[in-house]
Coordinates of C-alpha atoms and ligand atoms in Angstrom, one line a residue:
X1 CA -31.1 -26.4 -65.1
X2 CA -31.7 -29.7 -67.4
X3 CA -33.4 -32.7 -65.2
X4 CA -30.7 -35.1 -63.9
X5 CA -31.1 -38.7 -65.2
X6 CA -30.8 -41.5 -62.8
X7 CA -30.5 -44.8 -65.2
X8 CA -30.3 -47.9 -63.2
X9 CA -28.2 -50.6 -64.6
X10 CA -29.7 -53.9 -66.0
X11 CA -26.5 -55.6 -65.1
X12 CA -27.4 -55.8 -61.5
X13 CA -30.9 -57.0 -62.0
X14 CA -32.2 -60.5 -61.3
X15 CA -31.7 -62.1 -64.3
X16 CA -34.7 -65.2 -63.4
X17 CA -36.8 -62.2 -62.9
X18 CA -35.7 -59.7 -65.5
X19 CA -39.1 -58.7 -66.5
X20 CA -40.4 -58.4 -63.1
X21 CA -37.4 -56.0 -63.1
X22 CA -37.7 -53.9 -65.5
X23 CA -41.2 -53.2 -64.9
X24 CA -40.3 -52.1 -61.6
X25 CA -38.1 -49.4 -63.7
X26 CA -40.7 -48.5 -65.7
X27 CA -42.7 -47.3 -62.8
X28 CA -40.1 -45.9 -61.1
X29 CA -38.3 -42.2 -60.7
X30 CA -36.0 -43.5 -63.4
X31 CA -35.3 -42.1 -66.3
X32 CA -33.3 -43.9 -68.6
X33 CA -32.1 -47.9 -68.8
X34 CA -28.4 -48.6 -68.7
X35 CA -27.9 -51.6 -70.5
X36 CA -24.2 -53.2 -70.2
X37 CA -22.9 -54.9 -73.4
X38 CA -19.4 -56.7 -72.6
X39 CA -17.6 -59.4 -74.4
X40 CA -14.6 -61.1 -72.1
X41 CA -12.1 -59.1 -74.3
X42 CA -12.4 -55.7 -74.1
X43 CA -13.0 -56.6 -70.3
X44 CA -12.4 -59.3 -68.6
X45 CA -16.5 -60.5 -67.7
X46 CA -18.9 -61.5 -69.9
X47 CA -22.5 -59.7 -69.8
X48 CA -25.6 -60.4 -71.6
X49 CA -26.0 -60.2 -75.8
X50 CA -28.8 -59.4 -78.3
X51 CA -31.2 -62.0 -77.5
X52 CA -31.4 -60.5 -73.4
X53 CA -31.5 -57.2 -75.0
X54 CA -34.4 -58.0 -77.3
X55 CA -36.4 -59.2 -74.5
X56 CA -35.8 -56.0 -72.2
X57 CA -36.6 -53.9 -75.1
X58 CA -40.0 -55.6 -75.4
X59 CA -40.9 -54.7 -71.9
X60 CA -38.9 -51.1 -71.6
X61 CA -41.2 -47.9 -71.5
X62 CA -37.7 -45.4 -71.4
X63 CA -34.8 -44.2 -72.9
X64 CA -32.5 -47.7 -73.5
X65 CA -28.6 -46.6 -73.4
X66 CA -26.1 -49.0 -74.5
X67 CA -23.0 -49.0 -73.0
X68 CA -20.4 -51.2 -75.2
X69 CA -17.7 -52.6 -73.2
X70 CA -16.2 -54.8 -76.5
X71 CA -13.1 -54.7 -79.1
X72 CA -14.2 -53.7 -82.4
X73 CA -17.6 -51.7 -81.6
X74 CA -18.4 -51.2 -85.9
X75 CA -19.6 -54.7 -86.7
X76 CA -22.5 -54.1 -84.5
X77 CA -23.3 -50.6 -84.7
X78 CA -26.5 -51.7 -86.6
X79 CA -27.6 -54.2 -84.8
X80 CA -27.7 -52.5 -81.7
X81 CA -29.8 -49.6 -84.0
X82 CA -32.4 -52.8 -84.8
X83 CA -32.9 -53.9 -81.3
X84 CA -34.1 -50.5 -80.5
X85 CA -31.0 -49.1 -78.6
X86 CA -31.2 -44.6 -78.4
X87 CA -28.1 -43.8 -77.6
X88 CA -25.1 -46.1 -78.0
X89 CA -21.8 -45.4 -76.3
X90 CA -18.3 -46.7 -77.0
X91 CA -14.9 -47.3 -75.8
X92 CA -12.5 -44.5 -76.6
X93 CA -10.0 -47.4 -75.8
X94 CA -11.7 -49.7 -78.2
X95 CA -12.1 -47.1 -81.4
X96 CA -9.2 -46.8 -83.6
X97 CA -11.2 -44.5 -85.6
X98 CA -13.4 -43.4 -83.2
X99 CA -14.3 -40.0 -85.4
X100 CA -15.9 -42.8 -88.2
X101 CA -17.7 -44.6 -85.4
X102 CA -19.4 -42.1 -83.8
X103 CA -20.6 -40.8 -87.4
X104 CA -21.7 -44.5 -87.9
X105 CA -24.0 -44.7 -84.6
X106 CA -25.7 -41.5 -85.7
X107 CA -26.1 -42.8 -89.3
X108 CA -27.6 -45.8 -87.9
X109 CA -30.5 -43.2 -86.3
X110 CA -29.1 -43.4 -82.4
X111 CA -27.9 -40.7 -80.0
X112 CA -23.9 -41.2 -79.6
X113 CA -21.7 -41.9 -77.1
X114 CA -17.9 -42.3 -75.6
X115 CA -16.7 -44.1 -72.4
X116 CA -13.8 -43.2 -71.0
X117 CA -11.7 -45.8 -68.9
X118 CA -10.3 -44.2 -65.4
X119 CA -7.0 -43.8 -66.7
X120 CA -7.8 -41.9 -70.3
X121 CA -7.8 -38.1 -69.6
X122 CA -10.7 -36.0 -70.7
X123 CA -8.1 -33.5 -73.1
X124 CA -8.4 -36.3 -75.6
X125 CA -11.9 -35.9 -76.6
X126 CA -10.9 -32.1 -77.6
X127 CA -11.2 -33.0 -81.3
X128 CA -14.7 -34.6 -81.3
X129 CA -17.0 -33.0 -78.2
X130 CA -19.1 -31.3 -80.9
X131 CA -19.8 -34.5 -82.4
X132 CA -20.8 -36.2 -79.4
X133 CA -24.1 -36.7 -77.1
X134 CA -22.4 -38.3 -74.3
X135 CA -19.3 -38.7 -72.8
X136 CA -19.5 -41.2 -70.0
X137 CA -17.0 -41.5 -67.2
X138 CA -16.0 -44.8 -66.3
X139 CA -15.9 -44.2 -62.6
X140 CA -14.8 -48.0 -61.6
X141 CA -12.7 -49.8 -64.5
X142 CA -15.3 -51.6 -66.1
X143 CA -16.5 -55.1 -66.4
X144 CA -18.2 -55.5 -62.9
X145 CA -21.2 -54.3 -61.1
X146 CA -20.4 -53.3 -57.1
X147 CA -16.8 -51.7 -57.2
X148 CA -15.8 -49.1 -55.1
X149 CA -16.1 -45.3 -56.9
X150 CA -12.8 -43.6 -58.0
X151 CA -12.7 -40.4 -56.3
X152 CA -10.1 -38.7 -59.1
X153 CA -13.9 -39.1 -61.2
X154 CA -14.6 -35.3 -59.6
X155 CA -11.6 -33.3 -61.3
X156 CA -12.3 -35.4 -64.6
X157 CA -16.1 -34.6 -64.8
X158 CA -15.0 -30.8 -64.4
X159 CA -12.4 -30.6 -66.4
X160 CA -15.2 -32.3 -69.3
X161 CA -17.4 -29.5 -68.1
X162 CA -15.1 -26.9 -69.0
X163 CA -14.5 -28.3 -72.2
X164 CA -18.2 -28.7 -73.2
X165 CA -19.1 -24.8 -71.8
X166 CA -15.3 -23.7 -74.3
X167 CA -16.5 -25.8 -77.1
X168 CA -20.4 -24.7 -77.3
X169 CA -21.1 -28.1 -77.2
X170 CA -24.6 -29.9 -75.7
X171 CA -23.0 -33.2 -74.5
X172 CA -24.5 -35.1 -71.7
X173 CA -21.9 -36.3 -69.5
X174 CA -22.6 -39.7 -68.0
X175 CA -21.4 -41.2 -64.5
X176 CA -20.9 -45.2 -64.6
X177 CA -19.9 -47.2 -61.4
X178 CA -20.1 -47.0 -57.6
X179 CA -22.6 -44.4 -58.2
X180 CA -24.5 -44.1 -54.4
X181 CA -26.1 -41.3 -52.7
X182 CA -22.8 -40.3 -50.7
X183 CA -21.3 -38.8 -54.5
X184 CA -24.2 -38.5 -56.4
X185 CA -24.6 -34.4 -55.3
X186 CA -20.8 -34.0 -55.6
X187 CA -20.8 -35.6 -59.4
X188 CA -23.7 -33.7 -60.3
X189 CA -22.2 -30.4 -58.7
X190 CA -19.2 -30.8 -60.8
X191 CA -21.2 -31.1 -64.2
X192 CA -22.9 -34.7 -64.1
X193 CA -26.2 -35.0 -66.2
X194 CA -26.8 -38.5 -66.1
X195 CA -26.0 -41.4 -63.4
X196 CA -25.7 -44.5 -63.6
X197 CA -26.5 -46.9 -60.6
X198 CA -26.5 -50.5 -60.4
X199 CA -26.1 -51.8 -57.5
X200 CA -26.9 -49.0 -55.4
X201 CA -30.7 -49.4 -56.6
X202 CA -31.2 -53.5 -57.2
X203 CA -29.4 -54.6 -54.0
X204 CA -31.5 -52.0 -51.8
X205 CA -34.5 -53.2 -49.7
X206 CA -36.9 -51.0 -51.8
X207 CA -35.5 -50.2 -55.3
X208 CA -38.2 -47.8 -56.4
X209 CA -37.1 -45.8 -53.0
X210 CA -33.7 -45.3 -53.8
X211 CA -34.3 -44.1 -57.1
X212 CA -36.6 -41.6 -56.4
X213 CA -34.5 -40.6 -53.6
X214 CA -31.4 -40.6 -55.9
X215 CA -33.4 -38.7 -58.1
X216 CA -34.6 -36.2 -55.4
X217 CA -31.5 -35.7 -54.0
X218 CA -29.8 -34.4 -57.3
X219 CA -33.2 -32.8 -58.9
Ligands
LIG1 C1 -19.3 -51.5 -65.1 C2 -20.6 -51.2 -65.8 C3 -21.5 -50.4 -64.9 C4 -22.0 -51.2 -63.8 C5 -22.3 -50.2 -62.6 O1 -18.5 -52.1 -66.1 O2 -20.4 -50.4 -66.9 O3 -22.6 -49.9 -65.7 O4 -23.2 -51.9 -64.0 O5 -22.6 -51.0 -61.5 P1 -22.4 -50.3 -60.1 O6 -23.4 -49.2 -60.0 O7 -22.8 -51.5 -59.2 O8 -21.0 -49.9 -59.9
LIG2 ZN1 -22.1 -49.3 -67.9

């Protein structure tokens, strides 16, 4: 079996002391950084842009994955390539053309990913699995850090199993929100590769700890 990826996100960080932060990443268990992208349209909170982004980068020894919560993904496709982003997910719900975009992302040199809102069923990535890296399941509906997990997440992340192991495909699948170490066994047991944890690991006392324990505890 493939290593499971714990990737903490950014979102929950301390801002005032973001390099701090992400130097404690670095040395941590962790293996990739979740970095969340949203624009007060697609959802109703407002993140961080390029210029935060560009200053994690600078300090960031590991994987960086973008997750794009914003309408109309394609006008920065290559941006995000320029700041240094490896794998850049977007919205099924925000992709009218989603087919185009995903060959865009890879054009642009990065891995490629789909999010999946809780209410859009797995079925409808039939069409494109083999073109994808990552699907990630939206296990909160996004826009904030610190919601409660959506147990339904379970059948969905098996279901995407099964249609990975039909289809011959190698996509990652992705957990994102309320991830904590009372479902991280159970996500991972039903076909989870990679988990996302925010504020699981920054609120803790010790957030090196709780990563490598997330990390132990699924590994
Ligand atoms: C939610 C974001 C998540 C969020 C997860 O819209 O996509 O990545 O940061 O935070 P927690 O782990 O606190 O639910
Ligand atoms: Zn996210």
């Amino acid at each position: 079996m493939s290593k499971k990826r714990i990737a903490p996100s950014v979102l929950a960080a301390d801002f005032a002391n973001l390099q701090r932060d992400v130097e404690m990443i670095n040395a941590s268990d962790a293996d990739w950084f979740h970095i969340d992208i949203m624009d007060g349209v697609f959802v109703p909170n407002i993140s961080f842009g390029m210029p935060v982004l560009r200053d994690i980068v600078k300090h960031a020894t590991k994987t960086i994955d973008v997750h794009l919560m914003i309408v109309d993904p394609d006008r920065y496709i290559q941006t995000f390539a320029d700041l240094g982003s490896d794998i850049l997910t977007v919205h099924y719900e925000a992709c009218t053309h989603l087919h185009r975009t995903l060959q865009a992302i890879k054009a642009a040199g990065m891995k490629a990913g789909v999010a999946l809102n809780p209410h859009t069923n797995v079925s409808l990535l039939e069409d494109v699995i083999q073109d994808l890296d990552m699907v990630c399941i939206m296990s909160v509906n996004p826009g904030f850090g610190g919601q409660s997990f959506i147990e339904n997440t379970y059948d969905k992340v098996s279901a995407l199993k099964a249609m990975i192991s039909r289809k011959n495909a190698s996509t990652l699948i992705e957990i994102d929100g309320g991830v904590t170490n009372k479902n991280a066994k159970q996500l991972v047991d039903a076909g989870a590769d990679v988990l996302v944890a925010g504020s699981y690991v920054f609120k803790s006392d010790n957030p090196t700890k709780t990563v490598k324990d997330l990390s132990a505890l699924v590994n």
